[in-house]
C-alpha positions as semicolon CSV with decimal commas, in nm:
position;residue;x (nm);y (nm);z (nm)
1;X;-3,475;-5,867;-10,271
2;X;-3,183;-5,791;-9,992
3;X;-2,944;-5,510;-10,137
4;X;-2,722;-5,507;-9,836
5;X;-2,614;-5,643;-9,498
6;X;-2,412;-5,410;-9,248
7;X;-2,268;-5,561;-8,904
8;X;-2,205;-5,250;-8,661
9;X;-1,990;-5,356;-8,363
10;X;-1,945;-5,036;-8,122
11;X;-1,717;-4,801;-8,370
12;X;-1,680;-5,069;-8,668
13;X;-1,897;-5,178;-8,919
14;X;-1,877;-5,422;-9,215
15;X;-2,117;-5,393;-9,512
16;X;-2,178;-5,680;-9,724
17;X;-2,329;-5,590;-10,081
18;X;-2,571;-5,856;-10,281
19;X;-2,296;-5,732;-10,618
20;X;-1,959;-5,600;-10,554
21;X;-1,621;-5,631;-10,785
22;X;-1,411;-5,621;-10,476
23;X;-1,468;-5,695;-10,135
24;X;-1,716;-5,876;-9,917
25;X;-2,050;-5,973;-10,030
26;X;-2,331;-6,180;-9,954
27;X;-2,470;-6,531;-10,108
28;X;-2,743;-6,531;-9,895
29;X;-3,002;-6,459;-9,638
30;X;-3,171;-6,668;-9,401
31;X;-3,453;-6,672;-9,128
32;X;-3,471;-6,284;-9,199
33;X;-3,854;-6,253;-9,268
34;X;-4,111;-6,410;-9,072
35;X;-4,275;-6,517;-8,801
36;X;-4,140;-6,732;-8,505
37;X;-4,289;-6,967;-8,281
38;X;-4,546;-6,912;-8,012
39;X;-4,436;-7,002;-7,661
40;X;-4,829;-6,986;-7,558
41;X;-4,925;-7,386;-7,501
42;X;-5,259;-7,467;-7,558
43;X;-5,433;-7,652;-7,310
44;X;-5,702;-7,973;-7,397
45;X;-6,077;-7,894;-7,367
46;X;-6,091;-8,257;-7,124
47;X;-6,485;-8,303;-7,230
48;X;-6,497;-8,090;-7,555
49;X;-6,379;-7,990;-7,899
50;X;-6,027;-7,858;-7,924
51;X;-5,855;-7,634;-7,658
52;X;-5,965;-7,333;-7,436
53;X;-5,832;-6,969;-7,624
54;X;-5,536;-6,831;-7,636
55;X;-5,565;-6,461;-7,601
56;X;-5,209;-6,331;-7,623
57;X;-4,880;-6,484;-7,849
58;X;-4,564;-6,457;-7,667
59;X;-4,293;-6,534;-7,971
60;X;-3,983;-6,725;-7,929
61;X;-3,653;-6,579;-7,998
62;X;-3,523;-6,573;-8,375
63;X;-3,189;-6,693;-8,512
64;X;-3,129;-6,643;-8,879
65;X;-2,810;-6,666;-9,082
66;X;-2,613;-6,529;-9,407
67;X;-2,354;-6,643;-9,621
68;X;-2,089;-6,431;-9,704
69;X;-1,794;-6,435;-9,952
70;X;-1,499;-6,191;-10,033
71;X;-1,430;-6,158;-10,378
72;X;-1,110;-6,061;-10,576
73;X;-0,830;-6,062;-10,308
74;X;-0,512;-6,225;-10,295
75;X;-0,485;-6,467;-9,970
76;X;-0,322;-6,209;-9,747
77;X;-0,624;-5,953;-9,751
78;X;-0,892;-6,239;-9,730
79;X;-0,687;-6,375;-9,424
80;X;-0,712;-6,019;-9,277
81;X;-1,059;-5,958;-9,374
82;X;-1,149;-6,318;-9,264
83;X;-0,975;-6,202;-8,900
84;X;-1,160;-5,899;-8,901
85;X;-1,492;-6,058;-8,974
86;X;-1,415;-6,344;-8,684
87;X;-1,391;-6,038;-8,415
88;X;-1,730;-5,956;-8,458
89;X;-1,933;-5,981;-8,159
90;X;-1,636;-6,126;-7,937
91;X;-1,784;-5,911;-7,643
92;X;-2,178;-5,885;-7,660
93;X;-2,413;-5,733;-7,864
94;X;-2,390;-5,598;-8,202
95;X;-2,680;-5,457;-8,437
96;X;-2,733;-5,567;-8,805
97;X;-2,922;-5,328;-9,072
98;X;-3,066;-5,530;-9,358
99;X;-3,153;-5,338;-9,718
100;X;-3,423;-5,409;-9,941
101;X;-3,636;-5,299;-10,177
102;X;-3,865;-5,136;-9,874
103;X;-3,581;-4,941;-9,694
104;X;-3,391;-5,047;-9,421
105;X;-3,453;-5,260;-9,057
106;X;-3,204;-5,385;-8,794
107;X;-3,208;-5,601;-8,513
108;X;-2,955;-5,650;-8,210
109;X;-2,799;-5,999;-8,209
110;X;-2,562;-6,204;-8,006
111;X;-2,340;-6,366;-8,259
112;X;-2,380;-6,761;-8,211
113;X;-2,091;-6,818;-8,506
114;X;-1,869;-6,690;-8,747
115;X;-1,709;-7,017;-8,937
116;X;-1,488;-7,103;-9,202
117;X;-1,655;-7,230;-9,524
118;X;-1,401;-7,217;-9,754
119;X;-1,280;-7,527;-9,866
120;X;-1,030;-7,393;-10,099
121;X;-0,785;-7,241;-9,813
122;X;-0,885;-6,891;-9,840
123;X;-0,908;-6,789;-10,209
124;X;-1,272;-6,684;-10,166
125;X;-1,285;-6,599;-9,812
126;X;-1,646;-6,828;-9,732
127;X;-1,772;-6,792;-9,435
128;X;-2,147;-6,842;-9,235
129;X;-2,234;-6,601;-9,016
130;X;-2,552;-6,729;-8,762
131;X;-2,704;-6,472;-8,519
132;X;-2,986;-6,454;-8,228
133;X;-3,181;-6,137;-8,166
134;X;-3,341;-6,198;-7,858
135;X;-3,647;-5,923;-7,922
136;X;-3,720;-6,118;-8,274
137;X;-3,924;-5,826;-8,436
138;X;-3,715;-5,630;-8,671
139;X;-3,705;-5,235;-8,656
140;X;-3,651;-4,910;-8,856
141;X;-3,296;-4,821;-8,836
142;X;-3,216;-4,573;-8,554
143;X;-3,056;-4,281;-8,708
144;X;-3,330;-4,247;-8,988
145;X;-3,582;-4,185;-8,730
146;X;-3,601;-3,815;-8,596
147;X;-3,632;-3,714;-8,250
148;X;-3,980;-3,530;-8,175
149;X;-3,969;-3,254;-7,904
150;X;-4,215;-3,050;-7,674
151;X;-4,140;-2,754;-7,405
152;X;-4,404;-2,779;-7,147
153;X;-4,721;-2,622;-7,239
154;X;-4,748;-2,263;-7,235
155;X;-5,001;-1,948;-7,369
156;X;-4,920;-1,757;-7,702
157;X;-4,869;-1,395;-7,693
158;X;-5,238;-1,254;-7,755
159;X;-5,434;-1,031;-7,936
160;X;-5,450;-0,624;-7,808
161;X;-5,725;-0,443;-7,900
162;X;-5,847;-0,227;-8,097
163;X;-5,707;-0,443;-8,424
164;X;-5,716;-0,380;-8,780
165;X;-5,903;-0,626;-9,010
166;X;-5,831;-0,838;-9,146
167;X;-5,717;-1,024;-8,834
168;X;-5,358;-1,201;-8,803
169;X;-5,329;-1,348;-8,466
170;X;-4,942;-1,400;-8,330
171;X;-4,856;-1,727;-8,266
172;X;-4,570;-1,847;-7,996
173;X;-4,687;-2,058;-7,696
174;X;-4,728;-2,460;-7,694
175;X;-4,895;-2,765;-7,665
176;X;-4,691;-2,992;-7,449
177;X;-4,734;-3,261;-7,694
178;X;-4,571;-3,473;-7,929
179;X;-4,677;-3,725;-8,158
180;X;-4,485;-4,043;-8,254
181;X;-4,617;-4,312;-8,539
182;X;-4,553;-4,653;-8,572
183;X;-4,570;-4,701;-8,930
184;X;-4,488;-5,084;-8,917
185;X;-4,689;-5,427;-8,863
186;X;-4,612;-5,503;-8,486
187;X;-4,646;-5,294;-8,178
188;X;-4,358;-5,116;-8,105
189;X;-4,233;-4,943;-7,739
190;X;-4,121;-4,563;-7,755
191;X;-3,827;-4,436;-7,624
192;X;-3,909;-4,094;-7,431
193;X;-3,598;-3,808;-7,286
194;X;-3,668;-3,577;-7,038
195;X;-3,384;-3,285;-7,046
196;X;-3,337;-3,116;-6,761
197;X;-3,469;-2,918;-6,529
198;X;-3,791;-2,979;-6,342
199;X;-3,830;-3,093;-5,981
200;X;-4,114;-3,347;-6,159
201;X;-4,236;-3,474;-6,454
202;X;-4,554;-3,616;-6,598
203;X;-4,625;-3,802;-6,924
204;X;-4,923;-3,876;-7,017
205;X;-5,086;-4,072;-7,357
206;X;-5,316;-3,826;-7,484
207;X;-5,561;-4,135;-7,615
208;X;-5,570;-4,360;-7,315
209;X;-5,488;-4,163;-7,038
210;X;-5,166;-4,427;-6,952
211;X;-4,925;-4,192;-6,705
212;X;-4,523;-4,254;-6,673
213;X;-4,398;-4,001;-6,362
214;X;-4,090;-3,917;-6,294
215;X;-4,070;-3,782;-5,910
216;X;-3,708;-3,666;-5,873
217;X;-3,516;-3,315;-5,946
218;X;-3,356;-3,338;-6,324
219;X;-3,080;-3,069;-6,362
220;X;-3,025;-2,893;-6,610
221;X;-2,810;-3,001;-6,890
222;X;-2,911;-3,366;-6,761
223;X;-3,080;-3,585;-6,979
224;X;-3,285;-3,892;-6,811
225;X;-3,418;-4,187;-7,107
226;X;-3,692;-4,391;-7,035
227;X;-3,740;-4,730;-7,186
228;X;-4,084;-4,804;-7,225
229;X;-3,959;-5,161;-7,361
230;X;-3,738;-5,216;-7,039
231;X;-3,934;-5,027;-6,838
232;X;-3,571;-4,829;-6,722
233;X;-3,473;-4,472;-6,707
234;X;-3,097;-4,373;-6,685
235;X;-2,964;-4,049;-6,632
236;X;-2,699;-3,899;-6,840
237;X;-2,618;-4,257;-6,987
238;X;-2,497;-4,405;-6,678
239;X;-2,722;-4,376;-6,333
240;X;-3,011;-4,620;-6,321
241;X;-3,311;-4,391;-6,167
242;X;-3,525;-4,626;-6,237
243;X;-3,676;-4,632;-5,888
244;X;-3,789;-4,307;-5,927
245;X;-4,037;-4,341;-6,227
246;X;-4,432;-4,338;-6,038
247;X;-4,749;-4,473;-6,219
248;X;-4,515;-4,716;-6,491
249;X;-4,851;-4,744;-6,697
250;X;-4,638;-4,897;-6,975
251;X;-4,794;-4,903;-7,342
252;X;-4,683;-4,926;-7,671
253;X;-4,782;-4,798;-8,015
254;X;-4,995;-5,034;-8,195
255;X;-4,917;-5,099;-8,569
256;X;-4,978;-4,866;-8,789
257;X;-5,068;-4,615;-8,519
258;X;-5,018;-4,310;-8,382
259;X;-4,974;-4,155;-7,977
260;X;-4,978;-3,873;-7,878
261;X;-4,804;-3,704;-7,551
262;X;-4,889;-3,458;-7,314
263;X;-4,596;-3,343;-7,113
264;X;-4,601;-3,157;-6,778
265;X;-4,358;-3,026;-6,528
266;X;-4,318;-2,861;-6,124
267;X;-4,063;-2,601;-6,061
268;X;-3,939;-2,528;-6,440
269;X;-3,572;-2,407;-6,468
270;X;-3,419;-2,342;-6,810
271;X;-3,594;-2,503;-7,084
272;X;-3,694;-2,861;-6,989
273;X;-3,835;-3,052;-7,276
274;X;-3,998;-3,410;-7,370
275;X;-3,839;-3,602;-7,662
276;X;-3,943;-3,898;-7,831
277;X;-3,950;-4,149;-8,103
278;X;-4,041;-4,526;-8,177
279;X;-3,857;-4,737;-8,394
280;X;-4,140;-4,904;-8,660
281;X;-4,182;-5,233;-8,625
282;X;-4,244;-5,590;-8,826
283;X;-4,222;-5,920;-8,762
């Protein structure tokens, strides 16, 4: 059962409750769940049974709609709200966060329509709203996921001898590694930061051995994100460095899975660190 729709467009949102005395809600929900269709043709065995394998399912894009109503205004406020709705979208992207009874996923969507479905000239404010995500797996909603973080690997502080029993070694030092699950039903790509500064920087997946370099001087107080989806990295939210990244041995997380990542440096200024997360995934 859906609880809640929110629309976020840059600094405004809209949420749209399943029950609400005043306000916008929803009727309904559509194309949400599921799977969509597989762009993989099959090709004719020409002297045998059936058709020759497909190994891999490449899945179509997914456009879904909901119905929406606004309940308990005079004609003025739905016009406004119904104006305010209409906006949504106007100038690319926007994300949508659907709540049920499991938690909460989004998607990013173009907005194919907003339209007027109120026959009664605005007393109820109907509209249908119909979207297209493009990526048509559905995600765990950004800000509840926590950013994990690593400083390069480095020794703890020792043991001096002679010691007193019983023995309580001091900790300090580190691994160089973070972990990041995928807690979802699809294979999901992880979004890795490198803050500044190094002259390099090597990541490496602890369980396959896959390598992402990045062979150019980070700053400190920089901040270059890699996109293991998009295969990008940007600097500081605006440079495409892209061309800098060496071995691009791209991998994601399978489902219900977890990777693990070793993270190395040249010429360590500051306190350069590796962070990461992936957004769960379903279909």
């Amino acid at each position: 059962m859906v609880n809640q729709i929110t629309l976020i467009d840059g600094s405004r949102s809209l949420v749209f409750p399943a029950i609400t005395s005043h306000g916008w809600y929803f009727h309904s929900l559509d194309g949400w769940y599921g799977q969509t269709g597989n762009k993989q043709r099959g090709d004719e065995r020409p002297q045998d049974h059936g058709a020759f394998r497909r190994r891999r399912a490449l899945r179509t894009s997914r456009a879904f709609s909901f119905k929406t109503g606004y309940r308990d205004g005079s004609p003025e406020e739905v016009e406004a709200a119904t104006a305010d709705l209409s906006s949504f979208g106007a100038d690319g992207e926007i994300l949508i966060i659907v709540e049920d009874a499991l938690g909460r996923t989004q998607r990013v969507v173009n907005v194919d329509i907003i339209d007027d479905q109120d026959t009664t000239r605005r007393y109820t404010g109907d509209m249908i709203v119909g979207l297209t995500a493009d990526d048509p797996r559905r995600y765990s909603v950004a800000s509840d996921v926590p950013w994990q973080s690593t400083t390069p690997p480095s020794p703890g502080l020792g043991r001096t001898w002679p010691s007193v029993r019983p023995l309580v070694w001091p900790g300090g030092g580190s691994t160089g590694r973070i972990t990041l699950t995928n807690t979802g039903k699809a294979a999901s790509a992880p979004v890795l930061r490198l803050n500044g500064g190094s002259g390099t920087a090597l990541i490496t997946t602890v369980e396959t051995g896959a390598r992402i370099g990045f062979d150019r001087l980070i700053p400190v107080g920089s901040i270059v994100e890699i996109d293991t989806a998009t295969y990008t990295a940007i600097i500081d939210g605006q440079s495409d460095v892209s061309r800098w990244l060496r071995y691009r041995e791209w991998e994601t997380i399978p489902a219900e899975s977890s990777r693990s990542y070793q993270f190395d440096v040249t010429d360590p200024v500051g306190s350069p660190t590796l962070e990461g997360r992936v957004l769960s995934a379903w279909a």
